[in-house]
Every structure is written in structure tokens, then in C-alpha cells.
Amino acid sequence: MILVVAEQKDGALNRASCEAVAAAQQLGAPVKIVLPGAGVASAAAELAQADVNEVIALEHDALGAYTADGFVQALAALVTAEAPSQLVFTHTYQTRDYAPKLAARLDRALVTDCIGLKAGGEAPVFVRPMFQNKVNADVVLEGPAPHIATFQIGAFRADAVKKGAAAASVRTVAASVDAGAIRQKPEAPFREAKQAVDLTQAERIVSIGRGIKAEEHIALAKQLADALHAELAASRPICDSGWLPMERQVGSSGQTVAPKLYLALGISGAIQHVVGMKGARTIVAINKDPEAPIFEIADYGIAADLFEVVPEMIKALK
């Protein structure tokens, strides 16, 4: 049995959790999902629409606000009781914080930031990037079960989750947590600015690169984003120049996103940027260089001056 650890915040399901479910379903064994938190019944019912054996709502007041100590306590006890063969997470900031500690508590092998799976022998083969995405490594985990893997956001599509003929059963389990042993004090998540955004949750993104030429031209991209009800993002050079805050950066040193629509304006398509957005369902690229690498992964491409194309797009959208 494979156990997927889903993620929620204030009762709202992180949609990247569905990507982890899609990955687990490809492993070919029965799947269960566990959702830690407090008051997670609604999010658990949403997960129950997937073709899984069961959804476990792991409830405790101490899990209402995330702490590494609390989540490790609760999940270590549940994993021991359920005895899965694989433990699957999506590679979010939260998972990065506590999954290694959970692996150490369980004394089990861990592979992180996976982007795919390959058919192997008895054990699955996990594919993960190395050396800033210059090569991919095939990893087979050794040692006793469960083996633990985290999957990069966008590696699997959320809409690829197989749906069940009927909703799976939802079982509420009282988590085993010693609140007195939690050493962290939960605080509001760090935000650089009041307008801080989690691009991983955006369904549509308009992203700008060097082709925007000057900071004052960002207003044009913002008009297009507003017309599309999309978030504004950028490649690293734009953020390094201070034209947009770093929280808006997409790429290997920024956020990894998988929106329904990714519109790239004046982005050449360097590998460091592509690894952060290649999981998008539909990629539209506008670049005046017809040989730009971005066109190799784009579903739709316009080889033209963005300052001529974007105003026409805005006009058509309005």
C-alpha cells in the first residue's frame, strides 16, 4: 500500500497534493491518503473523489497550525500503524521542512524533488534532477519500507488523478501528539510584502523576461495579467534587477509552478527558467527571436515583437 501525505492550509487543500496522488497511482499499488490538520473534513472529502482505498483525516488541535515537531509526531505514529510500502509527498516548502526529520525519525530512505518514475524491477525507480538540472539521476531506494519520496510541483498533472466510481471512505483518526513536546512556536508565514503571492496555486500566469526591455514596460504585462485574471511572474534577470520582487521569480532558484496557462513574454527559455514552469498545462510564448529555446516547449508560439502583440491581446480580451 502507498500512503500519500496531502497538505492543506486553513481547511483549503493545496492543489499540489493532487499531483502527489497522481504520482502514487502510477506506482501500481493500492493508495491511501492522509491529511494532517484540525478541521480537515471538507478537504478530506475533496480528496475522496480520487480512486483511492481510503482517506485518513489525521486530526489534532496541535496540528491546526503547522509545526515540524507536531507533524512528525503525528505522521510517525500513523505510518507505523499503517505500514505502507511507499510514503509520497509533494515537494512544497512545508514538506522540505519536515520530511527529512520524519525520515530520520522512522530511519527510512528518502529521495526528494523527484520529477518522474520509471519501471524497474521489484522497486520503483525515481527520477530526480542533479547539478542544477544539468542531469537526471535514476534512484532506487534501499532498506526496509516505507521508502519516502517527494515529487516536484508540476512533475505530475493534478487533472491526471484517476477518479473513483464512488467516493472513497473517509476515516477520522485522533493524532498521537504530545503538545508539550512541540518546540516551535507557530507564527504567520513569512511574506516579503503585503502583496506576496504563492505562484504554485495560480491557475494562470503571465511571466516576463529580458524582452520587456525596461521596468516601465512591466505595466503592459500587468494589463495583460489583469485581463486574464492571472498572476504576474518573471525570470531571474527581472527579479535580480529589482523590477519585481523575488517572490515573483519562476525557475530553479525561484518557484516551481504548474498553472493551466503560462504566458511567457520575452523569455528566451534558459533551462534554469524552464525547469520552473515546464509542468504548465498550456504554454504560450511570445518572442521576436524565432530560434528562442522557449518555442521548443511551447504549445503555441508567436515569433513577433511583444510590444505589438500584447496590446492586441489585451484589446481582444477586453
PDB file of C-alpha atoms in Angstrom:
ATOM      1  CA  MET A   1       0.000   0.000   0.000  1.00  0.00           C
ATOM      2  CA  ILE A   2       1.169   3.545  -0.844  1.00  0.00           C
ATOM      3  CA  LEU A   3       0.395   6.370   1.561  1.00  0.00           C
ATOM      4  CA  VAL A   4       0.170   9.909   0.171  1.00  0.00           C
ATOM      5  CA  VAL A   5       0.575  12.767   2.640  1.00  0.00           C
ATOM      6  CA  ALA A   6      -1.652  15.613   1.451  1.00  0.00           C
ATOM      7  CA  GLU A   7      -1.363  19.239   2.518  1.00  0.00           C
ATOM      8  CA  GLN A   8      -3.927  21.866   3.443  1.00  0.00           C
ATOM      9  CA  LYS A   9      -3.981  25.322   4.945  1.00  0.00           C
ATOM     10  CA  ASP A  10      -6.910  26.642   6.963  1.00  0.00           C
ATOM     11  CA  GLY A  11      -9.013  23.793   5.587  1.00  0.00           C
ATOM     12  CA  ALA A  12      -8.216  24.590   1.933  1.00  0.00           C
ATOM     13  CA  LEU A  13      -6.494  21.779   0.053  1.00  0.00           C
ATOM     14  CA  ASN A  14      -3.144  22.551  -1.570  1.00  0.00           C
ATOM     15  CA  ARG A  15      -3.825  21.546  -5.165  1.00  0.00           C
ATOM     16  CA  ALA A  16      -0.293  20.186  -5.478  1.00  0.00           C
ATOM     17  CA  SER A  17      -1.477  17.344  -3.224  1.00  0.00           C
ATOM     18  CA  CYS A  18      -3.470  16.021  -6.177  1.00  0.00           C
ATOM     19  CA  GLU A  19      -0.236  15.857  -8.162  1.00  0.00           C
ATOM     20  CA  ALA A  20       1.234  13.614  -5.459  1.00  0.00           C
ATOM     21  CA  VAL A  21      -1.858  11.387  -5.692  1.00  0.00           C
ATOM     22  CA  ALA A  22      -1.381  11.144  -9.476  1.00  0.00           C
ATOM     23  CA  ALA A  23       2.236  10.089  -8.916  1.00  0.00           C
ATOM     24  CA  ALA A  24       1.249   7.479  -6.333  1.00  0.00           C
ATOM     25  CA  GLN A  25      -1.380   5.993  -8.635  1.00  0.00           C
ATOM     26  CA  GLN A  26       1.363   5.292 -11.182  1.00  0.00           C
ATOM     27  CA  LEU A  27       3.235   3.124  -8.696  1.00  0.00           C
ATOM     28  CA  GLY A  28       0.689   0.362  -9.233  1.00  0.00           C
ATOM     29  CA  ALA A  29      -0.284  -0.436  -5.651  1.00  0.00           C
ATOM     30  CA  PRO A  30      -3.394   0.442  -3.618  1.00  0.00           C
ATOM     31  CA  VAL A  31      -3.300   4.077  -2.469  1.00  0.00           C
ATOM     32  CA  LYS A  32      -4.396   5.722   0.754  1.00  0.00           C
ATOM     33  CA  ILE A  33      -4.239   9.438   1.529  1.00  0.00           C
ATOM     34  CA  VAL A  34      -3.608  11.024   4.913  1.00  0.00           C
ATOM     35  CA  LEU A  35      -4.424  14.677   5.568  1.00  0.00           C
ATOM     36  CA  PRO A  36      -2.982  16.097   8.813  1.00  0.00           C
ATOM     37  CA  GLY A  37      -4.564  19.128  10.447  1.00  0.00           C
ATOM     38  CA  ALA A  38      -7.506  20.345  12.511  1.00  0.00           C
ATOM     39  CA  GLY A  39     -10.976  20.582  10.982  1.00  0.00           C
ATOM     40  CA  VAL A  40      -9.975  18.999   7.672  1.00  0.00           C
ATOM     41  CA  ALA A  41     -13.219  17.137   6.916  1.00  0.00           C
ATOM     42  CA  SER A  42     -14.092  19.229   3.861  1.00  0.00           C
ATOM     43  CA  ALA A  43     -10.635  18.904   2.281  1.00  0.00           C
ATOM     44  CA  ALA A  44     -10.619  15.167   3.064  1.00  0.00           C
ATOM     45  CA  ALA A  45     -13.968  14.769   1.271  1.00  0.00           C
ATOM     46  CA  GLU A  46     -12.459  16.518  -1.752  1.00  0.00           C
ATOM     47  CA  LEU A  47      -9.570  14.047  -1.806  1.00  0.00           C
ATOM     48  CA  ALA A  48     -12.023  11.148  -1.507  1.00  0.00           C
ATOM     49  CA  GLN A  49     -13.141  11.752  -5.108  1.00  0.00           C
ATOM     50  CA  ALA A  50      -9.894  10.139  -6.270  1.00  0.00           C
ATOM     51  CA  ASP A  51      -9.613   6.422  -6.993  1.00  0.00           C
ATOM     52  CA  VAL A  52      -8.047   5.509  -3.655  1.00  0.00           C
ATOM     53  CA  ASN A  53      -8.805   2.947  -0.979  1.00  0.00           C
ATOM     54  CA  GLU A  54      -9.284   5.421   1.847  1.00  0.00           C
ATOM     55  CA  VAL A  55      -8.687   8.970   3.040  1.00  0.00           C
ATOM     56  CA  ILE A  56      -7.488   9.412   6.623  1.00  0.00           C
ATOM     57  CA  ALA A  57      -8.252  12.732   8.315  1.00  0.00           C
ATOM     58  CA  LEU A  58      -5.472  12.940  10.900  1.00  0.00           C
ATOM     59  CA  GLU A  59      -6.918  15.361  13.423  1.00  0.00           C
ATOM     60  CA  HIS A  60      -5.483  17.155  16.444  1.00  0.00           C
ATOM     61  CA  ASP A  61      -5.773  20.716  17.700  1.00  0.00           C
ATOM     62  CA  ALA A  62      -1.967  20.906  17.774  1.00  0.00           C
ATOM     63  CA  LEU A  63      -1.921  20.277  14.008  1.00  0.00           C
ATOM     64  CA  GLY A  64      -4.124  23.302  13.282  1.00  0.00           C
ATOM     65  CA  ALA A  65      -1.012  25.431  12.777  1.00  0.00           C
ATOM     66  CA  TYR A  66       1.962  23.733  11.135  1.00  0.00           C
ATOM     67  CA  THR A  67       4.987  22.816  13.225  1.00  0.00           C
ATOM     68  CA  ALA A  68       7.649  20.308  12.228  1.00  0.00           C
ATOM     69  CA  ASP A  69       7.594  18.637  15.661  1.00  0.00           C
ATOM     70  CA  GLY A  70       3.825  18.228  15.654  1.00  0.00           C
ATOM     71  CA  PHE A  71       3.588  16.837  12.130  1.00  0.00           C
ATOM     72  CA  VAL A  72       6.496  14.438  12.641  1.00  0.00           C
ATOM     73  CA  GLN A  73       4.971  13.082  15.840  1.00  0.00           C
ATOM     74  CA  ALA A  74       1.562  12.557  14.269  1.00  0.00           C
ATOM     75  CA  LEU A  75       2.775  11.076  10.993  1.00  0.00           C
ATOM     76  CA  ALA A  76       5.426   8.827  12.541  1.00  0.00           C
ATOM     77  CA  ALA A  77       2.758   7.165  14.685  1.00  0.00           C
ATOM     78  CA  LEU A  78       0.316   6.813  11.778  1.00  0.00           C
ATOM     79  CA  VAL A  79       2.920   5.475   9.338  1.00  0.00           C
ATOM     80  CA  THR A  80       3.996   2.868  11.885  1.00  0.00           C
ATOM     81  CA  ALA A  81       0.381   1.773  12.326  1.00  0.00           C
ATOM     82  CA  GLU A  82      -0.462   1.723   8.582  1.00  0.00           C
ATOM     83  CA  ALA A  83       2.865   0.157   7.451  1.00  0.00           C
ATOM     84  CA  PRO A  84       2.859   1.413   3.827  1.00  0.00           C
ATOM     85  CA  SER A  85       5.457   0.334   1.275  1.00  0.00           C
ATOM     86  CA  GLN A  86       5.910   3.901  -0.018  1.00  0.00           C
ATOM     87  CA  LEU A  87       5.299   7.306   1.547  1.00  0.00           C
ATOM     88  CA  VAL A  88       4.667  10.028  -1.053  1.00  0.00           C
ATOM     89  CA  PHE A  89       4.691  13.824  -0.631  1.00  0.00           C
ATOM     90  CA  THR A  90       4.555  16.809  -2.933  1.00  0.00           C
ATOM     91  CA  HIS A  91       7.742  18.906  -2.672  1.00  0.00           C
ATOM     92  CA  THR A  92       6.380  22.054  -1.029  1.00  0.00           C
ATOM     93  CA  TYR A  93       8.218  24.404   1.324  1.00  0.00           C
ATOM     94  CA  GLN A  94       6.428  22.734   4.223  1.00  0.00           C
ATOM     95  CA  THR A  95       7.452  19.246   3.118  1.00  0.00           C
ATOM     96  CA  ARG A  96      11.062  20.349   2.691  1.00  0.00           C
ATOM     97  CA  ASP A  97      10.977  21.433   6.308  1.00  0.00           C
ATOM     98  CA  TYR A  98       9.763  18.267   7.984  1.00  0.00           C
ATOM     99  CA  ALA A  99      10.059  15.286   5.580  1.00  0.00           C
ATOM    100  CA  PRO A 100      13.807  14.783   6.273  1.00  0.00           C
ATOM    101  CA  LYS A 101      13.101  14.827  10.003  1.00  0.00           C
ATOM    102  CA  LEU A 102      10.292  12.302   9.554  1.00  0.00           C
ATOM    103  CA  ALA A 103      12.617  10.061   7.521  1.00  0.00           C
ATOM    104  CA  ALA A 104      15.219  10.272  10.290  1.00  0.00           C
ATOM    105  CA  ARG A 105      12.579   9.507  12.965  1.00  0.00           C
ATOM    106  CA  LEU A 106      11.448   6.436  11.015  1.00  0.00           C
ATOM    107  CA  ASP A 107      15.029   5.569   9.995  1.00  0.00           C
ATOM    108  CA  ARG A 108      13.970   5.121   6.374  1.00  0.00           C
ATOM    109  CA  ALA A 109      15.423   6.125   2.993  1.00  0.00           C
ATOM    110  CA  LEU A 110      14.325   9.426   1.439  1.00  0.00           C
ATOM    111  CA  VAL A 111      14.593  10.821  -2.098  1.00  0.00           C
ATOM    112  CA  THR A 112      13.443  14.397  -2.720  1.00  0.00           C
ATOM    113  CA  ASP A 113      12.377  16.658  -5.590  1.00  0.00           C
ATOM    114  CA  CYS A 114      11.571  13.801  -7.986  1.00  0.00           C
ATOM    115  CA  ILE A 115      10.305  14.630 -11.463  1.00  0.00           C
ATOM    116  CA  GLY A 116       9.268  11.194 -12.701  1.00  0.00           C
ATOM    117  CA  LEU A 117       9.075   7.449 -12.337  1.00  0.00           C
ATOM    118  CA  LYS A 118      10.481   4.589 -14.389  1.00  0.00           C
ATOM    119  CA  ALA A 119       9.510   0.956 -14.481  1.00  0.00           C
ATOM    120  CA  GLY A 120      12.126  -1.043 -12.665  1.00  0.00           C
ATOM    121  CA  GLY A 121      12.389  -4.443 -11.054  1.00  0.00           C
ATOM    122  CA  GLU A 122      10.758  -5.021  -7.707  1.00  0.00           C
ATOM    123  CA  ALA A 123      11.409  -1.462  -6.534  1.00  0.00           C
ATOM    124  CA  PRO A 124      10.289   1.730  -8.312  1.00  0.00           C
ATOM    125  CA  VAL A 125      12.908   3.949  -9.955  1.00  0.00           C
ATOM    126  CA  PHE A 126      12.622   7.615  -9.006  1.00  0.00           C
ATOM    127  CA  VAL A 127      13.982  10.263 -11.381  1.00  0.00           C
ATOM    128  CA  ARG A 128      15.376  13.436  -9.855  1.00  0.00           C
ATOM    129  CA  PRO A 129      17.444  16.340 -11.266  1.00  0.00           C
ATOM    130  CA  MET A 130      21.004  16.982 -10.111  1.00  0.00           C
ATOM    131  CA  PHE A 131      23.652  19.687 -10.585  1.00  0.00           C
ATOM    132  CA  GLN A 132      21.118  22.480 -11.174  1.00  0.00           C
ATOM    133  CA  ASN A 133      19.086  20.321 -13.569  1.00  0.00           C
ATOM    134  CA  LYS A 134      22.019  19.537 -15.854  1.00  0.00           C
ATOM    135  CA  VAL A 135      21.484  15.766 -15.481  1.00  0.00           C
ATOM    136  CA  ASN A 136      18.771  13.454 -14.177  1.00  0.00           C
ATOM    137  CA  ALA A 137      19.571  10.612 -11.814  1.00  0.00           C
ATOM    138  CA  ASP A 138      17.703   7.313 -11.546  1.00  0.00           C
ATOM    139  CA  VAL A 139      17.374   6.469  -7.867  1.00  0.00           C
ATOM    140  CA  VAL A 140      16.360   3.150  -6.308  1.00  0.00           C
ATOM    141  CA  LEU A 141      15.843   3.308  -2.561  1.00  0.00           C
ATOM    142  CA  GLU A 142      17.225   0.519  -0.419  1.00  0.00           C
ATOM    143  CA  GLY A 143      16.452  -0.675   3.077  1.00  0.00           C
ATOM    144  CA  PRO A 144      13.177  -1.527   4.804  1.00  0.00           C
ATOM    145  CA  ALA A 145       9.817   0.006   3.915  1.00  0.00           C
ATOM    146  CA  PRO A 146       8.415   2.539   3.776  1.00  0.00           C
ATOM    147  CA  HIS A 147      10.570   4.343   1.246  1.00  0.00           C
ATOM    148  CA  ILE A 148       9.880   8.083   1.216  1.00  0.00           C
ATOM    149  CA  ALA A 149       9.715  10.271  -1.905  1.00  0.00           C
ATOM    150  CA  THR A 150       8.749  13.866  -2.607  1.00  0.00           C
ATOM    151  CA  PHE A 151       7.674  14.964  -6.096  1.00  0.00           C
ATOM    152  CA  GLN A 152       8.435  18.353  -7.603  1.00  0.00           C
ATOM    153  CA  ILE A 153       5.414  20.571  -8.199  1.00  0.00           C
ATOM    154  CA  GLY A 154       4.401  20.217 -11.834  1.00  0.00           C
ATOM    155  CA  ALA A 155       6.063  16.825 -12.313  1.00  0.00           C
ATOM    156  CA  PHE A 156       2.591  15.250 -12.499  1.00  0.00           C
ATOM    157  CA  ARG A 157      -0.618  16.967 -13.509  1.00  0.00           C
ATOM    158  CA  ALA A 158      -3.345  17.341 -10.929  1.00  0.00           C
ATOM    159  CA  ASP A 159      -6.012  16.632 -13.537  1.00  0.00           C
ATOM    160  CA  ALA A 160      -4.340  13.263 -14.251  1.00  0.00           C
ATOM    161  CA  VAL A 161      -5.687  11.863 -10.973  1.00  0.00           C
ATOM    162  CA  LYS A 162      -7.874   8.840 -11.639  1.00  0.00           C
ATOM    163  CA  LYS A 163     -11.345   9.382 -10.212  1.00  0.00           C
ATOM    164  CA  GLY A 164     -13.205   6.656  -8.360  1.00  0.00           C
ATOM    165  CA  ALA A 165     -16.609   5.337  -9.409  1.00  0.00           C
ATOM    166  CA  ALA A 166     -17.761   6.365  -5.937  1.00  0.00           C
ATOM    167  CA  ALA A 167     -16.243   8.480  -3.204  1.00  0.00           C
ATOM    168  CA  ALA A 168     -13.679   6.703  -1.064  1.00  0.00           C
ATOM    169  CA  SER A 169     -14.367   6.296   2.633  1.00  0.00           C
ATOM    170  CA  VAL A 170     -13.024   8.971   4.967  1.00  0.00           C
ATOM    171  CA  ARG A 171     -11.762   7.815   8.355  1.00  0.00           C
ATOM    172  CA  THR A 172     -11.018  10.304  11.118  1.00  0.00           C
ATOM    173  CA  VAL A 173      -8.072   9.373  13.318  1.00  0.00           C
ATOM    174  CA  ALA A 174      -7.117  11.181  16.503  1.00  0.00           C
ATOM    175  CA  ALA A 175      -3.445  12.002  16.022  1.00  0.00           C
ATOM    176  CA  SER A 176      -0.905  10.979  18.625  1.00  0.00           C
ATOM    177  CA  VAL A 177       0.683  14.306  19.546  1.00  0.00           C
ATOM    178  CA  ASP A 178       2.303  15.482  22.770  1.00  0.00           C
ATOM    179  CA  ALA A 179       1.696  19.223  22.524  1.00  0.00           C
ATOM    180  CA  GLY A 180       4.236  19.833  25.282  1.00  0.00           C
ATOM    181  CA  ALA A 181       6.990  18.326  23.136  1.00  0.00           C
ATOM    182  CA  ILE A 182       6.448  20.796  20.291  1.00  0.00           C
ATOM    183  CA  ARG A 183       9.397  23.172  20.403  1.00  0.00           C
ATOM    184  CA  GLN A 184       8.363  25.519  17.595  1.00  0.00           C
ATOM    185  CA  LYS A 185       6.003  28.419  18.095  1.00  0.00           C
ATOM    186  CA  PRO A 186       3.676  28.795  15.089  1.00  0.00           C
ATOM    187  CA  GLU A 187       3.726  32.229  13.515  1.00  0.00           C
ATOM    188  CA  ALA A 188       2.230  33.725  10.375  1.00  0.00           C
ATOM    189  CA  PRO A 189       4.086  32.570   7.226  1.00  0.00           C
ATOM    190  CA  PHE A 190       6.897  34.872   6.143  1.00  0.00           C
ATOM    191  CA  ARG A 191       5.908  37.394   3.481  1.00  0.00           C
ATOM    192  CA  GLU A 192       8.223  39.915   1.865  1.00  0.00           C
ATOM    193  CA  ALA A 193       5.316  42.214   1.127  1.00  0.00           C
ATOM    194  CA  LYS A 194       1.614  42.505   1.693  1.00  0.00           C
ATOM    195  CA  GLN A 195       1.108  41.555  -1.945  1.00  0.00           C
ATOM    196  CA  ALA A 196       3.126  38.347  -1.557  1.00  0.00           C
ATOM    197  CA  VAL A 197       1.753  35.534  -3.681  1.00  0.00           C
ATOM    198  CA  ASP A 198       2.118  31.782  -3.829  1.00  0.00           C
ATOM    199  CA  LEU A 199       2.549  31.257  -7.560  1.00  0.00           C
ATOM    200  CA  THR A 200       2.223  27.488  -7.132  1.00  0.00           C
ATOM    201  CA  GLN A 201      -1.518  27.983  -6.541  1.00  0.00           C
ATOM    202  CA  ALA A 202      -2.094  30.247  -9.570  1.00  0.00           C
ATOM    203  CA  GLU A 203      -4.156  28.842 -12.442  1.00  0.00           C
ATOM    204  CA  ARG A 204      -2.893  31.435 -14.937  1.00  0.00           C
ATOM    205  CA  ILE A 205       0.483  33.199 -15.025  1.00  0.00           C
ATOM    206  CA  VAL A 206       1.887  35.947 -17.254  1.00  0.00           C
ATOM    207  CA  SER A 207       5.668  35.866 -16.972  1.00  0.00           C
ATOM    208  CA  ILE A 208       8.168  38.404 -18.314  1.00  0.00           C
ATOM    209  CA  GLY A 209      11.813  38.143 -19.307  1.00  0.00           C
ATOM    210  CA  ARG A 210      14.580  40.340 -20.694  1.00  0.00           C
ATOM    211  CA  GLY A 211      12.446  41.090 -23.747  1.00  0.00           C
ATOM    212  CA  ILE A 212      10.378  43.524 -21.661  1.00  0.00           C
ATOM    213  CA  LYS A 213      13.469  45.824 -22.011  1.00  0.00           C
ATOM    214  CA  ALA A 214      12.681  48.345 -19.251  1.00  0.00           C
ATOM    215  CA  GLU A 215      10.946  48.481 -15.886  1.00  0.00           C
ATOM    216  CA  GLU A 216       8.309  50.924 -17.119  1.00  0.00           C
ATOM    217  CA  HIS A 217       7.131  48.339 -19.657  1.00  0.00           C
ATOM    218  CA  ILE A 218       6.048  45.955 -16.889  1.00  0.00           C
ATOM    219  CA  ALA A 219       2.777  47.896 -16.720  1.00  0.00           C
ATOM    220  CA  LEU A 220       1.897  46.457 -20.141  1.00  0.00           C
ATOM    221  CA  ALA A 221       2.393  42.901 -18.901  1.00  0.00           C
ATOM    222  CA  LYS A 222       0.356  43.758 -15.803  1.00  0.00           C
ATOM    223  CA  GLN A 223      -2.530  44.891 -18.018  1.00  0.00           C
ATOM    224  CA  LEU A 224      -2.449  41.554 -19.810  1.00  0.00           C
ATOM    225  CA  ALA A 225      -2.325  39.665 -16.500  1.00  0.00           C
ATOM    226  CA  ASP A 226      -5.308  41.631 -15.207  1.00  0.00           C
ATOM    227  CA  ALA A 227      -7.265  40.929 -18.398  1.00  0.00           C
ATOM    228  CA  LEU A 228      -6.558  37.208 -17.974  1.00  0.00           C
ATOM    229  CA  HIS A 229      -7.159  37.259 -14.193  1.00  0.00           C
ATOM    230  CA  ALA A 230      -3.608  35.921 -13.945  1.00  0.00           C
ATOM    231  CA  GLU A 231      -0.648  36.391 -11.623  1.00  0.00           C
ATOM    232  CA  LEU A 232       2.433  38.278 -12.817  1.00  0.00           C
ATOM    233  CA  ALA A 233       5.779  36.456 -12.656  1.00  0.00           C
ATOM    234  CA  ALA A 234       9.259  36.819 -14.114  1.00  0.00           C
ATOM    235  CA  SER A 235      12.528  35.145 -14.981  1.00  0.00           C
ATOM    236  CA  ARG A 236      15.539  35.667 -12.747  1.00  0.00           C
ATOM    237  CA  PRO A 237      17.126  38.677 -14.546  1.00  0.00           C
ATOM    238  CA  ILE A 238      13.976  40.733 -13.953  1.00  0.00           C
ATOM    239  CA  CYS A 239      13.955  39.975 -10.226  1.00  0.00           C
ATOM    240  CA  ASP A 240      17.724  40.408  -9.911  1.00  0.00           C
ATOM    241  CA  SER A 241      17.288  43.894 -11.393  1.00  0.00           C
ATOM    242  CA  GLY A 242      14.710  44.685  -8.712  1.00  0.00           C
ATOM    243  CA  TRP A 243      11.923  45.274 -11.228  1.00  0.00           C
ATOM    244  CA  LEU A 244       9.743  42.662  -9.485  1.00  0.00           C
ATOM    245  CA  PRO A 245      10.150  41.128  -6.005  1.00  0.00           C
ATOM    246  CA  MET A 246      11.981  37.809  -5.728  1.00  0.00           C
ATOM    247  CA  GLU A 247       8.749  36.074  -4.707  1.00  0.00           C
ATOM    248  CA  ARG A 248       7.609  36.513  -8.323  1.00  0.00           C
ATOM    249  CA  GLN A 249      10.565  34.595  -9.763  1.00  0.00           C
ATOM    250  CA  VAL A 250       9.941  31.321 -11.582  1.00  0.00           C
ATOM    251  CA  GLY A 251      12.806  28.899 -12.126  1.00  0.00           C
ATOM    252  CA  SER A 252      15.367  26.669 -10.454  1.00  0.00           C
ATOM    253  CA  SER A 253      16.214  29.392  -7.916  1.00  0.00           C
ATOM    254  CA  GLY A 254      12.613  30.623  -7.649  1.00  0.00           C
ATOM    255  CA  GLN A 255       9.202  28.974  -7.552  1.00  0.00           C
ATOM    256  CA  THR A 256       8.179  25.857  -9.479  1.00  0.00           C
ATOM    257  CA  VAL A 257       4.729  26.325 -10.965  1.00  0.00           C
ATOM    258  CA  ALA A 258       2.209  24.240 -12.905  1.00  0.00           C
ATOM    259  CA  PRO A 259      -0.662  26.530 -13.924  1.00  0.00           C
ATOM    260  CA  LYS A 260      -3.322  25.799 -16.525  1.00  0.00           C
ATOM    261  CA  LEU A 261      -1.905  28.648 -18.637  1.00  0.00           C
ATOM    262  CA  TYR A 262       1.652  30.038 -18.678  1.00  0.00           C
ATOM    263  CA  LEU A 263       2.179  33.013 -20.976  1.00  0.00           C
ATOM    264  CA  ALA A 264       5.871  33.817 -21.471  1.00  0.00           C
ATOM    265  CA  LEU A 265       6.646  37.328 -22.725  1.00  0.00           C
ATOM    266  CA  GLY A 266      10.170  37.960 -23.981  1.00  0.00           C
ATOM    267  CA  ILE A 267      11.582  34.908 -22.203  1.00  0.00           C
ATOM    268  CA  SER A 268      14.312  33.099 -24.133  1.00  0.00           C
ATOM    269  CA  GLY A 269      13.816  29.760 -22.364  1.00  0.00           C
ATOM    270  CA  ALA A 270      17.045  29.115 -20.454  1.00  0.00           C
ATOM    271  CA  ILE A 271      16.984  25.738 -18.696  1.00  0.00           C
ATOM    272  CA  GLN A 272      17.049  27.423 -15.277  1.00  0.00           C
ATOM    273  CA  HIS A 273      13.697  29.039 -16.082  1.00  0.00           C
ATOM    274  CA  VAL A 274      12.174  26.114 -17.955  1.00  0.00           C
ATOM    275  CA  VAL A 275      12.547  23.706 -15.023  1.00  0.00           C
ATOM    276  CA  GLY A 276      10.304  26.008 -13.021  1.00  0.00           C
ATOM    277  CA  MET A 277       7.387  26.105 -15.478  1.00  0.00           C
ATOM    278  CA  LYS A 278       7.563  23.112 -17.810  1.00  0.00           C
ATOM    279  CA  GLY A 279       4.715  21.440 -15.901  1.00  0.00           C
ATOM    280  CA  ALA A 280       2.220  24.059 -17.112  1.00  0.00           C
ATOM    281  CA  ARG A 281      -0.740  22.566 -18.977  1.00  0.00           C
ATOM    282  CA  THR A 282      -0.603  25.124 -21.813  1.00  0.00           C
ATOM    283  CA  ILE A 283       2.467  27.252 -22.582  1.00  0.00           C
ATOM    284  CA  VAL A 284       2.172  30.292 -24.850  1.00  0.00           C
ATOM    285  CA  ALA A 285       5.404  32.062 -25.828  1.00  0.00           C
ATOM    286  CA  ILE A 286       5.890  35.454 -27.474  1.00  0.00           C
ATOM    287  CA  ASN A 287       9.445  36.220 -28.546  1.00  0.00           C
ATOM    288  CA  LYS A 288      10.793  38.062 -31.577  1.00  0.00           C
ATOM    289  CA  ASP A 289      13.619  35.515 -31.928  1.00  0.00           C
ATOM    290  CA  PRO A 290      12.135  32.531 -33.815  1.00  0.00           C
ATOM    291  CA  GLU A 291      15.081  30.395 -32.631  1.00  0.00           C
ATOM    292  CA  ALA A 292      14.443  31.053 -28.930  1.00  0.00           C
ATOM    293  CA  PRO A 293      14.560  27.771 -26.921  1.00  0.00           C
ATOM    294  CA  ILE A 294      11.200  28.613 -25.298  1.00  0.00           C
ATOM    295  CA  PHE A 295       9.473  27.651 -28.556  1.00  0.00           C
ATOM    296  CA  GLU A 296      10.699  24.055 -28.143  1.00  0.00           C
ATOM    297  CA  ILE A 297       8.360  23.534 -25.180  1.00  0.00           C
ATOM    298  CA  ALA A 298       5.602  25.993 -26.092  1.00  0.00           C
ATOM    299  CA  ASP A 299       2.182  24.706 -27.155  1.00  0.00           C
ATOM    300  CA  TYR A 300       1.600  27.986 -29.002  1.00  0.00           C
ATOM    301  CA  GLY A 301       4.280  30.403 -30.154  1.00  0.00           C
ATOM    302  CA  ILE A 302       4.260  33.859 -31.691  1.00  0.00           C
ATOM    303  CA  ALA A 303       7.576  34.939 -33.221  1.00  0.00           C
ATOM    304  CA  ALA A 304       6.963  38.682 -33.112  1.00  0.00           C
ATOM    305  CA  ASP A 305       7.580  41.833 -31.109  1.00  0.00           C
ATOM    306  CA  LEU A 306       5.697  41.532 -27.820  1.00  0.00           C
ATOM    307  CA  PHE A 307       5.065  45.305 -27.857  1.00  0.00           C
ATOM    308  CA  GLU A 308       2.967  44.808 -30.981  1.00  0.00           C
ATOM    309  CA  VAL A 309       1.263  41.561 -29.951  1.00  0.00           C
ATOM    310  CA  VAL A 310       0.397  42.187 -26.286  1.00  0.00           C
ATOM    311  CA  PRO A 311      -1.687  45.365 -26.840  1.00  0.00           C
ATOM    312  CA  GLU A 312      -3.738  43.462 -29.437  1.00  0.00           C
ATOM    313  CA  MET A 313      -4.249  40.591 -26.995  1.00  0.00           C
ATOM    314  CA  ILE A 314      -5.399  42.980 -24.281  1.00  0.00           C
ATOM    315  CA  LYS A 315      -7.797  44.638 -26.724  1.00  0.00           C
ATOM    316  CA  ALA A 316      -9.237  41.255 -27.762  1.00  0.00           C
ATOM    317  CA  LEU A 317      -9.609  40.076 -24.158  1.00  0.00           C
ATOM    318  CA  LYS A 318     -11.422  43.216 -23.133  1.00  0.00           C
TER     319      LYS A 318
END
